[in-house]
């Protein structure tokens, strides 16, 4: 797909096969990790844990094969093997622990009592265990097979020496024979398994996108004049599936159909526009950058909360942007984190905001912390007793400090409690493509995708992002290209300093269809080419290629760049 500065656009015919519908087996996400010797022990390797989508009925040998295959795709230096599949306690995966049932992922999950996304299985080279290279691990492995017999012997020996033990059955760790210390509880969960590994955001998104079938498409016909309307029709279509690729076609303002194969550019532009439209929907309240969900009867009838959640999940996993406008408190709640830090300035309802401020203040010009009168606080709470009682936070106050708790409790009810039903529906939509599970598992990495950030694009980021395709050194053309690269770097600096007609976000949108760096990273990597036959810039947004004109001076370059991007609102086709 091409951006062009000219109003006329070439058209290319598009041949689209019928969307094939087929029944798919449910896929679940677990985590697989790699273990290696560390001293006299066997421990997970840092940065070597990856998500894996698989069938819940999978057996141990097939799971091991897929785990090794997945890990090898991200780590080309892996040994050939053979490998052995291990539980977090370093015992081999054969049966479901504590039973004679052959291992399947579904049975293990059932007995473990954890969500699939919180299950981690590991693997290591078989010869490490079989050749006696790790004494401590061999002992633990032996303990896992002999179980209660060895633990009972160990405990009996310890008690025979006159000691007592509060250790529960199954918690004893067998150590070297010369270590005659008391049996220890396995409280150090980092010995064989660490819950949080060094996983990157692009790697998480890449694994969430694995179920997408690139041989099938879900079609979207979008008018830039009403992006939301076209998006709703596309997402509600009976043939739509988030597991299909997205094929987006735009119509211009005059209604002329822009045909072409969507190789990424139109999809990214559509998702960028969709996230921009989403933040202004009536399902959200709160100031810009701190929006939270609110109940809206019409939106409930239209199932807009579910749709909004799905749109966000699909945008992130399909290579688009995150919303970057949700309240941190809402996102923490979605991620299963209990902390709540909202302040009164998030309340847009003037009457509610004024009432809370009065509760916080004992007198009109005196904040309650500076007041000595509990009576003043009681008076304010009783004045607004109906409002506070509705939220369940009206109570008798015995000290001035309790005003913080009253305000905090009300804010939590106002933002979360009263909207719990629509938040739950939003979460159901957000569960598409396992995105909600990933958010709950990696909140530190994924929460910033949803929340507002003060960080803006920089000229240096864009300069480093776009790699130039240069002519051979010493050629006349290479000299012109090098000069243009200097113009390009200065142009970005002028954009950053608001000395141009466009912003850095506009430049990125022109070249890639996105106004911010996507969580998934760019595929393919953005590049720069050079134009001999046009004074205006062009961009192939499907290949993330920006084409710069070779011009005689910086002033001319700047003028043509501004004009070209300002007059290229849509995609053309080459």
Coordinates of C-alpha atoms in Angstrom, one line a residue:
X1 CA 0.0 0.0 0.0
X2 CA 1.3 3.5 -0.9
X3 CA 0.8 6.9 0.5
X4 CA 1.1 9.4 -2.4
X5 CA 1.1 13.2 -2.3
X6 CA -0.9 13.3 -5.6
X7 CA -4.7 13.3 -5.4
X8 CA -4.8 10.7 -8.2
X9 CA -4.2 7.1 -7.1
X10 CA -3.4 4.1 -9.2
X11 CA -5.7 1.1 -8.6
X12 CA -4.8 -2.5 -8.4
X13 CA -7.3 -5.3 -8.8
X14 CA -7.7 -7.6 -5.8
X15 CA -8.7 -11.2 -5.9
X16 CA -10.0 -12.4 -2.6
X17 CA -10.9 -16.0 -1.9
X18 CA -13.9 -16.9 0.1
X19 CA -13.4 -16.9 3.9
X20 CA -13.1 -20.5 5.0
X21 CA -14.8 -21.4 8.3
X22 CA -13.6 -24.4 10.2
X23 CA -14.0 -25.7 13.7
X24 CA -10.8 -25.1 15.7
X25 CA -9.7 -27.0 18.7
X26 CA -9.3 -24.7 21.8
X27 CA -5.8 -23.6 22.3
X28 CA -4.4 -22.6 25.7
X29 CA -1.4 -20.7 26.8
X30 CA 1.2 -22.1 29.2
X31 CA 4.9 -21.1 29.8
X32 CA 7.9 -23.2 28.9
X33 CA 11.4 -22.6 30.3
X34 CA 14.9 -24.0 29.9
X35 CA 17.0 -25.2 32.8
X36 CA 20.8 -25.5 33.0
X37 CA 23.5 -26.3 35.7
X38 CA 24.3 -23.5 38.1
X39 CA 26.9 -24.7 40.6
X40 CA 25.7 -28.0 42.1
X41 CA 22.1 -27.3 41.2
X42 CA 19.7 -27.1 38.2
X43 CA 17.9 -23.8 37.8
X44 CA 15.8 -22.0 35.2
X45 CA 17.9 -19.9 32.8
X46 CA 17.1 -16.2 33.0
X47 CA 15.4 -14.9 29.9
X48 CA 14.6 -18.4 28.6
X49 CA 10.9 -18.6 29.4
X50 CA 8.4 -18.2 26.6
X51 CA 4.6 -18.6 26.2
X52 CA 3.4 -21.6 24.3
X53 CA 0.0 -22.2 22.8
X54 CA -1.1 -25.8 22.7
X55 CA -3.9 -28.3 23.0
X56 CA -4.9 -29.0 26.7
X57 CA -5.1 -32.7 26.0
X58 CA -1.4 -32.8 24.9
X59 CA 0.8 -35.6 26.3
X60 CA 4.2 -35.2 27.8
X61 CA 6.4 -36.4 24.8
X62 CA 4.5 -34.1 22.3
X63 CA 4.6 -31.2 24.7
X64 CA 8.4 -31.6 25.1
X65 CA 8.8 -31.7 21.3
X66 CA 6.9 -28.5 20.9
X67 CA 8.5 -26.8 23.8
X68 CA 12.0 -27.5 22.4
X69 CA 10.9 -26.4 18.9
X70 CA 9.5 -23.2 20.2
X71 CA 12.6 -22.4 22.3
X72 CA 14.9 -23.2 19.4
X73 CA 13.0 -20.7 17.2
X74 CA 14.1 -18.0 19.6
X75 CA 17.5 -19.4 20.5
X76 CA 19.6 -20.6 17.6
X77 CA 22.5 -21.7 19.9
X78 CA 20.6 -24.6 21.6
X79 CA 22.1 -28.0 21.9
X80 CA 20.7 -30.8 19.8
X81 CA 19.5 -32.7 22.8
X82 CA 17.9 -35.0 23.7
X83 CA 16.0 -33.1 26.3
X84 CA 13.8 -34.2 29.3
X85 CA 10.6 -32.4 30.4
X86 CA 10.5 -31.4 34.0
X87 CA 8.1 -30.1 36.6
X88 CA 9.2 -27.0 38.6
X89 CA 10.5 -29.3 41.4
X90 CA 12.9 -30.8 38.8
X91 CA 11.1 -34.2 38.6
X92 CA 10.4 -35.7 35.2
X93 CA 7.0 -35.2 33.7
X94 CA 5.5 -38.7 33.3
X95 CA 2.4 -38.9 35.5
X96 CA 0.3 -36.2 37.1
X97 CA 2.1 -35.5 40.4
X98 CA 0.8 -37.6 43.3
X99 CA -1.1 -40.0 41.1
X100 CA -0.7 -42.8 38.6
X101 CA -2.6 -40.8 35.9
X102 CA -0.5 -40.3 32.7
X103 CA 0.3 -36.7 32.2
X104 CA -1.9 -34.5 30.1
X105 CA -1.9 -30.7 30.4
X106 CA -5.6 -30.7 31.2
X107 CA -5.2 -33.2 34.1
X108 CA -2.2 -31.4 35.5
X109 CA -4.1 -28.0 35.4
X110 CA -7.1 -29.6 37.1
X111 CA -4.9 -31.1 40.0
X112 CA -2.7 -28.0 40.3
X113 CA -5.6 -25.6 40.5
X114 CA -4.0 -22.9 38.5
X115 CA -5.0 -21.1 35.3
X116 CA -3.2 -22.4 32.2
X117 CA -1.4 -19.1 31.8
X118 CA 0.2 -19.6 35.2
X119 CA 1.6 -23.0 34.5
X120 CA 5.3 -23.3 33.7
X121 CA 7.0 -26.5 32.6
X122 CA 10.7 -26.7 32.0
X123 CA 13.1 -28.9 30.1
X124 CA 16.8 -29.7 30.3
X125 CA 19.4 -31.8 28.6
X126 CA 18.8 -35.5 29.5
X127 CA 22.5 -36.2 30.0
X128 CA 22.7 -33.7 32.8
X129 CA 20.4 -35.8 34.9
X130 CA 21.5 -39.2 33.7
X131 CA 25.3 -38.7 33.9
X132 CA 25.3 -37.5 37.5
X133 CA 26.5 -34.0 36.7
X134 CA 24.2 -32.4 39.3
X135 CA 24.2 -34.2 42.7
X136 CA 21.6 -32.0 44.3
X137 CA 19.2 -32.4 41.4
X138 CA 19.6 -36.1 41.2
X139 CA 18.7 -36.4 44.9
X140 CA 15.6 -34.3 44.4
X141 CA 14.7 -36.4 41.4
X142 CA 15.1 -39.6 43.4
X143 CA 13.0 -38.0 46.2
X144 CA 10.2 -37.3 43.7
X145 CA 10.1 -41.0 42.8
X146 CA 10.4 -42.5 46.2
X147 CA 8.3 -39.7 47.8
X148 CA 7.1 -40.4 51.3
X149 CA 9.5 -43.3 52.0
X150 CA 12.6 -41.2 51.8
X151 CA 11.0 -38.3 53.5
X152 CA 9.9 -40.5 56.3
X153 CA 13.4 -42.0 56.7
X154 CA 14.9 -38.5 56.8
X155 CA 12.4 -37.3 59.3
X156 CA 12.8 -40.4 61.5
X157 CA 16.6 -39.9 61.6
X158 CA 16.2 -36.2 62.6
X159 CA 13.8 -37.0 65.4
X160 CA 16.0 -39.8 66.7
X161 CA 18.6 -37.2 67.4
X162 CA 16.1 -35.5 69.7
X163 CA 14.8 -32.8 67.4
X164 CA 11.3 -31.9 66.6
X165 CA 9.9 -30.9 63.2
X166 CA 7.0 -28.7 62.2
X167 CA 7.5 -29.6 58.6
X168 CA 4.4 -30.9 56.8
X169 CA 4.4 -34.1 54.8
X170 CA 5.7 -33.5 51.3
X171 CA 7.6 -30.4 52.1
X172 CA 11.0 -31.9 53.1
X173 CA 13.9 -31.3 50.8
X174 CA 16.5 -34.2 50.7
X175 CA 20.0 -32.8 50.8
X176 CA 23.5 -34.3 50.7
X177 CA 24.1 -37.1 53.3
X178 CA 26.7 -35.1 55.2
X179 CA 24.2 -32.3 55.8
X180 CA 22.4 -33.4 59.0
X181 CA 20.5 -30.1 59.5
X182 CA 16.7 -30.2 60.1
X183 CA 14.3 -30.9 57.2
X184 CA 13.5 -27.7 55.5
X185 CA 10.3 -26.4 53.9
X186 CA 10.6 -25.5 50.3
X187 CA 9.9 -21.8 50.7
X188 CA 12.5 -20.7 48.2
X189 CA 10.5 -20.9 45.0
X190 CA 13.4 -19.5 43.0
X191 CA 15.5 -22.6 43.5
X192 CA 14.0 -24.4 40.5
X193 CA 11.5 -21.9 39.1
X194 CA 11.1 -18.2 38.9
X195 CA 7.6 -16.8 38.2
X196 CA 8.8 -13.7 36.4
X197 CA 11.5 -14.1 33.8
X198 CA 13.0 -11.5 31.6
X199 CA 10.5 -11.6 28.8
X200 CA 10.3 -8.7 26.3
X201 CA 7.0 -7.1 25.2
X202 CA 7.5 -7.9 21.5
X203 CA 8.1 -11.6 22.4
X204 CA 4.8 -11.6 24.4
X205 CA 2.9 -10.1 21.5
X206 CA 4.5 -12.5 19.0
X207 CA 3.4 -15.5 21.0
X208 CA -0.1 -14.1 21.4
X209 CA -0.3 -13.7 17.6
X210 CA 0.7 -17.4 16.9
X211 CA -2.9 -18.6 16.6
X212 CA -3.7 -16.1 13.8
X213 CA -4.3 -18.0 10.6
X214 CA -2.7 -15.9 7.8
X215 CA -4.5 -18.0 5.2
X216 CA -7.9 -16.6 6.1
X217 CA -9.1 -13.0 6.4
X218 CA -11.8 -11.0 8.1
X219 CA -12.8 -8.1 6.0
X220 CA -13.4 -4.4 7.0
X221 CA -14.8 -1.8 4.7
X222 CA -13.9 1.6 6.4
X223 CA -14.7 5.2 5.6
X224 CA -12.3 7.6 7.3
X225 CA -15.2 9.9 7.9
X226 CA -16.9 7.3 10.2
X227 CA -14.3 4.8 11.3
X228 CA -16.4 3.6 14.3
X229 CA -19.4 2.6 12.2
X230 CA -17.4 0.5 9.8
X231 CA -15.4 -1.1 12.7
X232 CA -18.6 -2.2 14.5
X233 CA -20.0 -3.7 11.3
X234 CA -16.7 -5.6 10.7
X235 CA -16.3 -6.9 14.3
X236 CA -20.0 -8.0 14.5
X237 CA -20.0 -9.8 11.2
X238 CA -20.9 -13.5 11.7
X239 CA -17.8 -14.6 9.7
X240 CA -15.5 -12.4 11.8
X241 CA -12.8 -14.2 13.8
X242 CA -9.9 -12.6 15.7
X243 CA -7.9 -15.6 14.7
X244 CA -8.0 -14.5 11.0
X245 CA -5.9 -11.9 9.4
X246 CA -7.5 -8.5 8.9
X247 CA -8.2 -7.2 5.4
X248 CA -9.0 -3.4 5.5
X249 CA -10.2 -1.4 2.6
X250 CA -10.8 2.3 2.8
X251 CA -13.2 4.6 0.9
X252 CA -12.2 8.2 0.4
X253 CA -14.4 11.1 1.2
X254 CA -15.9 11.1 -2.3
X255 CA -16.8 7.5 -1.9
X256 CA -14.3 6.2 -4.4
X257 CA -13.2 2.6 -3.4
X258 CA -9.5 2.2 -2.8
X259 CA -8.6 -1.3 -3.8
X260 CA -5.5 -3.2 -3.0
X261 CA -4.0 -6.0 -1.0
X262 CA -3.7 -5.2 2.7
X263 CA -0.2 -6.2 3.6
X264 CA -0.2 -4.3 6.9
X265 CA -0.4 -0.6 6.1
X266 CA -4.2 -0.1 5.9
X267 CA -4.7 -2.4 8.9
X268 CA -2.3 -0.4 11.0
X269 CA -3.9 2.9 10.0
X270 CA -7.4 1.5 10.7
X271 CA -6.3 0.3 14.2
X272 CA -4.7 3.6 14.9
X273 CA -7.9 5.5 14.0
X274 CA -10.0 3.0 15.9
X275 CA -8.1 3.5 19.1
X276 CA -8.4 7.3 18.7
X277 CA -12.2 6.9 18.1
X278 CA -12.6 4.5 21.0
X279 CA -11.5 6.9 23.8
X280 CA -14.4 9.3 23.0
X281 CA -17.1 6.6 23.2
X282 CA -19.7 7.2 25.9
X283 CA -18.7 4.0 27.7
X284 CA -15.7 6.0 29.1
X285 CA -15.5 8.8 31.6
X286 CA -12.7 10.7 33.2
X287 CA -10.1 13.2 31.9
X288 CA -7.9 12.5 28.9
X289 CA -5.3 9.9 29.5
X290 CA -7.2 8.6 32.6
X291 CA -10.4 7.2 31.2
X292 CA -12.4 4.6 33.1
X293 CA -15.5 2.6 32.2
X294 CA -19.0 3.8 33.1
X295 CA -22.4 2.3 32.8
X296 CA -24.3 3.4 29.7
X297 CA -27.7 1.7 29.1
X298 CA -27.6 2.0 25.3
X299 CA -24.0 0.7 25.2
X300 CA -25.1 -2.3 27.2
X301 CA -27.9 -3.0 24.7
X302 CA -25.3 -2.8 21.9
X303 CA -22.8 -4.9 23.8
X304 CA -20.3 -2.1 23.3
X305 CA -18.2 -3.0 26.4
X306 CA -17.4 -6.5 25.1
X307 CA -16.7 -5.0 21.6
X308 CA -14.4 -2.4 23.0
X309 CA -12.4 -5.0 25.0
X310 CA -12.0 -7.2 21.9
X311 CA -11.0 -4.2 19.8
X312 CA -8.2 -3.4 22.1
X313 CA -6.9 -7.0 22.3
X314 CA -7.1 -7.4 18.5
X315 CA -5.3 -4.1 17.9
X316 CA -2.4 -4.9 20.1
X317 CA -2.0 -8.5 18.9
X318 CA -2.5 -7.8 15.2
X319 CA 0.3 -5.2 15.2
X320 CA -1.6 -2.0 16.0
X321 CA -1.3 0.4 18.9
X322 CA -2.7 0.1 22.4
X323 CA -5.3 2.6 23.6
X324 CA -2.9 4.6 25.8
X325 CA -5.8 6.4 27.5
X326 CA -7.1 4.1 30.2
X327 CA -6.9 5.0 33.9
X328 CA -4.1 3.3 35.8
X329 CA -6.5 2.2 38.5
X330 CA -8.7 0.5 35.9
X331 CA -5.8 -1.3 34.3
X332 CA -4.4 -2.4 37.7
X333 CA -7.9 -3.8 38.5
X334 CA -8.0 -5.6 35.1
X335 CA -4.5 -7.1 35.8
X336 CA -5.6 -8.4 39.2
X337 CA -3.5 -5.9 41.2
X338 CA -5.2 -4.6 44.4
X339 CA -3.6 -1.1 44.7
X340 CA -5.9 1.9 44.1
X341 CA -4.6 5.4 43.9
X342 CA -7.3 7.5 42.2
X343 CA -7.7 11.1 43.2
X344 CA -10.7 13.5 43.3
X345 CA -9.6 15.3 40.1
X346 CA -10.5 12.2 38.1
X347 CA -14.2 12.9 38.8
X348 CA -15.8 14.8 35.9
X349 CA -19.2 15.1 37.6
X350 CA -19.1 18.6 39.2
X351 CA -21.6 17.8 42.0
X352 CA -19.8 14.6 43.1
X353 CA -16.4 16.2 42.8
X354 CA -17.6 19.2 44.9
X355 CA -19.1 16.9 47.6
X356 CA -15.9 14.9 47.9
X357 CA -13.9 18.1 48.2
X358 CA -16.2 19.2 51.0
X359 CA -15.7 15.9 52.8
X360 CA -12.0 16.5 52.5
X361 CA -12.3 20.0 53.9
X362 CA -13.5 20.9 57.4
X363 CA -14.0 24.5 56.5
X364 CA -14.4 26.3 53.1
X365 CA -10.7 27.3 53.0
X366 CA -9.1 24.7 55.3
X367 CA -8.1 21.2 54.3
X368 CA -9.1 18.6 56.9
X369 CA -5.5 17.5 57.7
X370 CA -4.9 21.0 59.1
X371 CA -8.1 21.0 61.1
X372 CA -8.4 19.8 64.6
X373 CA -12.1 19.3 64.6
X374 CA -13.6 15.8 64.2
X375 CA -17.0 17.5 64.4
X376 CA -16.3 19.4 61.1
X377 CA -15.6 16.1 59.4
X378 CA -18.8 14.5 60.8
X379 CA -20.8 17.5 59.7
X380 CA -19.5 17.1 56.1
X381 CA -20.1 13.4 56.0
X382 CA -23.7 13.8 57.2
X383 CA -24.3 16.6 54.7
X384 CA -23.5 14.1 51.9
X385 CA -24.7 11.0 53.7
X386 CA -27.0 9.9 50.9
X387 CA -24.2 9.9 48.4
X388 CA -21.8 8.2 50.7
X389 CA -24.4 5.6 51.8
X390 CA -25.1 4.7 48.2
X391 CA -21.4 3.8 47.9
X392 CA -21.4 1.9 51.2
X393 CA -18.8 4.2 52.8
X394 CA -20.9 6.2 55.3
X395 CA -19.6 5.5 58.8
X396 CA -19.1 7.1 62.2
X397 CA -15.8 8.9 62.2
X398 CA -13.7 8.9 65.4
X399 CA -10.6 10.8 64.0
X400 CA -9.8 13.4 61.4
X401 CA -7.5 11.0 59.5
X402 CA -10.5 8.8 58.6
X403 CA -11.5 11.3 55.9
X404 CA -8.8 9.8 53.6
X405 CA -10.4 6.4 53.9
X406 CA -13.9 7.7 53.2
X407 CA -12.8 9.6 50.0
X408 CA -10.7 6.6 48.8
X409 CA -13.5 4.1 49.4
X410 CA -15.9 6.3 47.5
X411 CA -13.5 6.8 44.6
X412 CA -13.0 3.0 44.4
X413 CA -16.8 2.5 44.3
X414 CA -17.3 5.3 41.8
X415 CA -14.6 4.0 39.4
X416 CA -14.8 0.2 39.9
X417 CA -17.7 -0.9 42.2
X418 CA -20.7 0.7 40.5
X419 CA -19.4 -0.3 37.1
X420 CA -18.4 -3.8 37.9
X421 CA -21.0 -5.5 35.5
X422 CA -19.7 -3.6 32.5
X423 CA -16.1 -4.0 33.5
X424 CA -16.7 -7.8 33.6
X425 CA -18.1 -7.6 30.1
X426 CA -15.2 -5.5 29.0
X427 CA -12.8 -8.1 30.4
X428 CA -14.5 -10.9 28.4
X429 CA -13.8 -8.9 25.2
X430 CA -10.2 -8.3 26.4
X431 CA -9.7 -12.0 26.8
X432 CA -9.6 -12.4 23.0
X433 CA -6.4 -13.9 21.8
X434 CA -5.4 -14.6 25.5
X435 CA -4.6 -10.9 25.9
X436 CA -6.2 -10.5 29.4
X437 CA -4.3 -13.6 30.6
X438 CA -1.0 -12.1 29.3
X439 CA -1.9 -8.7 31.0
X440 CA -2.4 -10.5 34.3
X441 CA 0.8 -12.5 33.9
X442 CA 3.0 -9.6 32.7
X443 CA 1.4 -6.4 34.1
X444 CA 4.6 -4.5 34.2
X445 CA 5.1 -4.9 30.5
X446 CA 1.6 -4.7 29.2
X447 CA 0.0 -2.1 31.5
X448 CA 1.9 0.8 29.8
X449 CA 0.3 -0.3 26.5
X450 CA -3.1 0.5 27.9
X451 CA -2.3 3.6 30.1
X452 CA -1.5 7.1 29.1
X453 CA 2.2 7.9 28.9
X454 CA 3.8 11.4 29.0
X455 CA 6.6 10.1 26.9
X456 CA 6.5 11.4 23.3
X457 CA 8.3 10.3 20.2
X458 CA 11.7 11.8 19.8
X459 CA 13.6 12.8 16.6
X460 CA 16.4 10.5 17.6
X461 CA 14.0 7.5 17.9
X462 CA 12.7 8.0 14.4
X463 CA 16.2 8.6 13.0
X464 CA 17.3 5.3 14.4
X465 CA 14.2 3.5 13.5
X466 CA 14.4 4.1 9.7
X467 CA 17.4 2.4 8.2
X468 CA 18.5 3.9 4.8
X469 CA 19.2 1.8 1.7
X470 CA 22.3 3.5 0.3
X471 CA 24.0 3.3 -3.0
X472 CA 27.7 2.1 -3.2
X473 CA 30.2 4.3 -1.5
X474 CA 32.0 6.8 -3.7
X475 CA 29.2 7.1 -6.3
X476 CA 27.6 10.4 -7.1
X477 CA 24.2 9.2 -6.0
X478 CA 25.6 8.2 -2.6
X479 CA 26.8 11.8 -2.1
X480 CA 23.2 13.0 -2.8
X481 CA 21.8 10.4 -0.5
X482 CA 24.1 11.3 2.3
X483 CA 23.2 15.0 2.0
X484 CA 19.5 14.0 2.1
X485 CA 20.0 12.0 5.2
X486 CA 21.3 15.2 6.8
X487 CA 18.2 17.0 5.7
X488 CA 16.1 14.2 7.1
X489 CA 17.8 14.3 10.5
X490 CA 17.3 18.1 10.7
X491 CA 13.7 17.8 9.6
X492 CA 13.0 15.4 12.4
X493 CA 14.5 17.9 14.9
X494 CA 12.4 20.7 13.5
X495 CA 9.3 18.4 13.9
X496 CA 10.3 17.8 17.5
X497 CA 10.6 21.5 18.1
X498 CA 7.3 22.3 16.3
X499 CA 9.1 24.2 13.5
X500 CA 7.3 22.2 10.8
X501 CA 3.7 21.8 9.6
X502 CA 3.6 18.2 10.8
X503 CA 4.5 16.4 14.0
X504 CA 6.8 13.4 14.6
X505 CA 3.6 11.4 15.0
X506 CA 2.4 12.5 11.6
X507 CA 5.7 11.4 10.0
X508 CA 5.4 8.0 11.6
X509 CA 1.8 7.7 10.5
X510 CA 2.7 8.7 6.9
X511 CA 5.4 6.0 6.7
X512 CA 3.8 3.1 8.7
X513 CA 0.2 3.8 9.5
X514 CA 0.9 4.2 13.2
X515 CA 1.2 7.3 15.3
X516 CA 3.2 5.5 18.0
X517 CA 5.7 2.6 18.3
X518 CA 3.6 -0.6 18.4
X519 CA 3.9 -3.1 21.3
X520 CA 4.7 -5.8 18.7
X521 CA 7.5 -3.9 17.1
X522 CA 7.6 -3.2 13.3
X523 CA 7.5 -6.1 10.8
X524 CA 9.2 -5.5 8.4
X525 CA 11.7 -3.0 9.9
X526 CA 11.2 0.5 8.6
X527 CA 13.6 1.7 5.9
X528 CA 14.4 4.7 3.8
X529 CA 14.7 4.8 0.0
X530 CA 15.5 7.8 -2.3
X531 CA 13.5 9.3 -5.1
X532 CA 14.8 10.8 -8.4
X533 CA 11.5 11.4 -10.1
X534 CA 9.4 13.2 -7.4
X535 CA 10.0 16.3 -5.3
X536 CA 7.6 15.0 -2.7
X537 CA 7.9 12.2 -0.2
X538 CA 6.1 8.9 -0.7
X539 CA 5.7 5.9 1.6
X540 CA 4.9 2.2 1.2
X541 CA 3.1 1.6 4.5
X542 CA 2.9 -2.2 3.9
X543 CA 6.7 -2.5 3.8
X544 CA 7.2 0.5 6.2
X545 CA 9.3 2.2 3.6
X546 CA 9.7 6.0 3.5
X547 CA 10.9 7.5 0.2
X548 CA 12.7 10.8 0.4
X549 CA 13.2 13.2 -2.5
X550 CA 16.8 14.2 -3.5
X551 CA 16.7 18.0 -3.4
X552 CA 19.2 20.8 -3.7
X553 CA 18.7 22.6 -0.3
X554 CA 17.2 22.0 3.1
X555 CA 14.6 24.7 2.8
X556 CA 13.2 23.1 -0.3
X557 CA 13.4 19.7 1.3
X558 CA 11.5 20.9 4.3
X559 CA 8.8 22.6 2.2
X560 CA 8.2 19.6 0.0
X561 CA 8.1 17.2 3.0
X562 CA 5.5 19.4 4.7
X563 CA 3.3 19.7 1.6
X564 CA 3.6 16.0 0.7
X565 CA 2.5 14.7 4.1
X566 CA -0.2 17.3 4.6
X567 CA -1.8 16.3 1.3
X568 CA -1.6 12.5 1.8
X569 CA -4.5 11.6 4.1
X570 CA -5.0 8.1 2.8
X571 CA -3.4 5.1 1.1
X572 CA -2.9 4.7 -2.6
X573 CA -2.0 1.4 -4.2
X574 CA 1.1 0.3 -6.2

